[in-house]
mmCIF file of C-alpha atoms in Angstrom:
data_model
loop_
_atom_site.group_PDB
_atom_site.id
_atom_site.type_symbol
_atom_site.label_atom_id
_atom_site.label_comp_id
_atom_site.label_asym_id
_atom_site.label_seq_id
_atom_site.Cartn_x
_atom_site.Cartn_y
_atom_site.Cartn_z
ATOM 1 C CA UNK A 1 0.135 0.169 -0.036
ATOM 2 C CA UNK A 2 3.039 2.122 0.587
ATOM 3 C CA UNK A 3 3.411 2.908 -3.139
ATOM 4 C CA UNK A 4 0.044 3.817 -3.735
ATOM 5 C CA UNK A 5 0.309 6.300 -0.923
ATOM 6 C CA UNK A 6 3.499 7.733 -2.623
ATOM 7 C CA UNK A 7 0.971 8.197 -5.934
ATOM 8 C CA UNK A 8 -1.531 9.812 -3.701
ATOM 9 C CA UNK A 9 0.759 12.232 -2.289
ATOM 10 C CA UNK A 10 2.668 12.858 -5.478
ATOM 11 C CA UNK A 11 -0.692 13.691 -7.218
ATOM 12 C CA UNK A 12 -1.845 16.231 -4.222
ATOM 13 C CA UNK A 13 1.675 17.840 -4.532
ATOM 14 C CA UNK A 14 1.024 18.470 -8.180
ATOM 15 C CA UNK A 15 -2.663 19.452 -7.899
ATOM 16 C CA UNK A 16 -1.449 22.154 -5.314
ATOM 17 C CA UNK A 17 1.479 23.254 -7.618
ATOM 18 C CA UNK A 18 -0.343 23.875 -10.978
ATOM 19 C CA UNK A 19 -2.667 26.861 -9.935
ATOM 20 C CA UNK A 20 0.316 28.535 -8.241
ATOM 21 C CA UNK A 21 2.334 28.294 -11.310
ATOM 22 C CA UNK A 22 -0.780 29.530 -13.514
ATOM 23 C CA UNK A 23 -0.694 32.525 -11.156
ATOM 24 C CA UNK A 24 2.650 33.358 -12.142
ATOM 25 C CA UNK A 25 2.629 32.459 -15.679
ATOM 26 C CA UNK A 26 2.278 35.616 -18.165
ATOM 27 C CA UNK A 27 1.664 32.889 -21.334
ATOM 28 C CA UNK A 28 -1.955 32.626 -21.521
ATOM 29 C CA UNK A 29 -1.888 29.407 -23.100
ATOM 30 C CA UNK A 30 0.654 27.810 -20.715
ATOM 31 C CA UNK A 31 -1.672 29.382 -17.882
ATOM 32 C CA UNK A 32 -4.486 27.320 -19.357
ATOM 33 C CA UNK A 33 -2.294 24.205 -19.579
ATOM 34 C CA UNK A 34 -1.696 24.379 -15.778
ATOM 35 C CA UNK A 35 -5.358 24.742 -14.881
ATOM 36 C CA UNK A 36 -6.099 21.895 -17.001
ATOM 37 C CA UNK A 37 -3.328 19.683 -15.301
ATOM 38 C CA UNK A 38 -4.459 20.727 -12.027
ATOM 39 C CA UNK A 39 -8.092 19.287 -12.711
ATOM 40 C CA UNK A 40 -6.341 15.850 -14.082
ATOM 41 C CA UNK A 41 -4.347 15.724 -10.555
ATOM 42 C CA UNK A 42 -7.393 16.291 -8.336
ATOM 43 C CA UNK A 43 -9.073 13.381 -10.224
ATOM 44 C CA UNK A 44 -5.839 11.159 -9.544
ATOM 45 C CA UNK A 45 -5.948 12.358 -6.055
ATOM 46 C CA UNK A 46 -9.543 11.168 -5.702
ATOM 47 C CA UNK A 47 -8.641 7.824 -7.535
ATOM 48 C CA UNK A 48 -5.361 7.234 -5.424
ATOM 49 C CA UNK A 49 -7.645 8.242 -2.170
ATOM 50 C CA UNK A 50 -10.166 5.334 -2.782
ATOM 51 C CA UNK A 51 -7.648 2.573 -3.240
ATOM 52 C CA UNK A 52 -6.572 2.162 0.653
ATOM 53 C CA UNK A 53 -10.218 2.774 1.493
ATOM 54 C CA UNK A 54 -10.984 -0.498 -0.494
ATOM 55 C CA UNK A 55 -8.192 -2.356 1.523
ATOM 56 C CA UNK A 56 -9.884 -1.293 4.785
ATOM 57 C CA UNK A 57 -7.494 1.417 5.576
ATOM 58 C CA UNK A 58 -8.472 4.758 7.226
ATOM 59 C CA UNK A 59 -7.124 7.615 5.129
ATOM 60 C CA UNK A 60 -7.326 11.403 5.382
ATOM 61 C CA UNK A 61 -6.968 14.162 2.819
ATOM 62 C CA UNK A 62 -3.308 14.680 1.761
ATOM 63 C CA UNK A 63 -1.522 17.867 2.468
ATOM 64 C CA UNK A 64 1.138 19.278 0.174
ATOM 65 C CA UNK A 65 4.721 19.014 1.134
#
């Protein structure tokens, strides 16, 4: 289960980072890409969050490092 937790944390970190990058990005196209990437990562956070629960583990929301 440790590997899944690593993926979950990584996706959570990315979801946190992308909107901050978008906020600093002057190029509108790149800004849009960062915003879309955040959406993908949020869905990954949800997916990886369900996996431990399926195996009977209690999980809490991850926080970015």
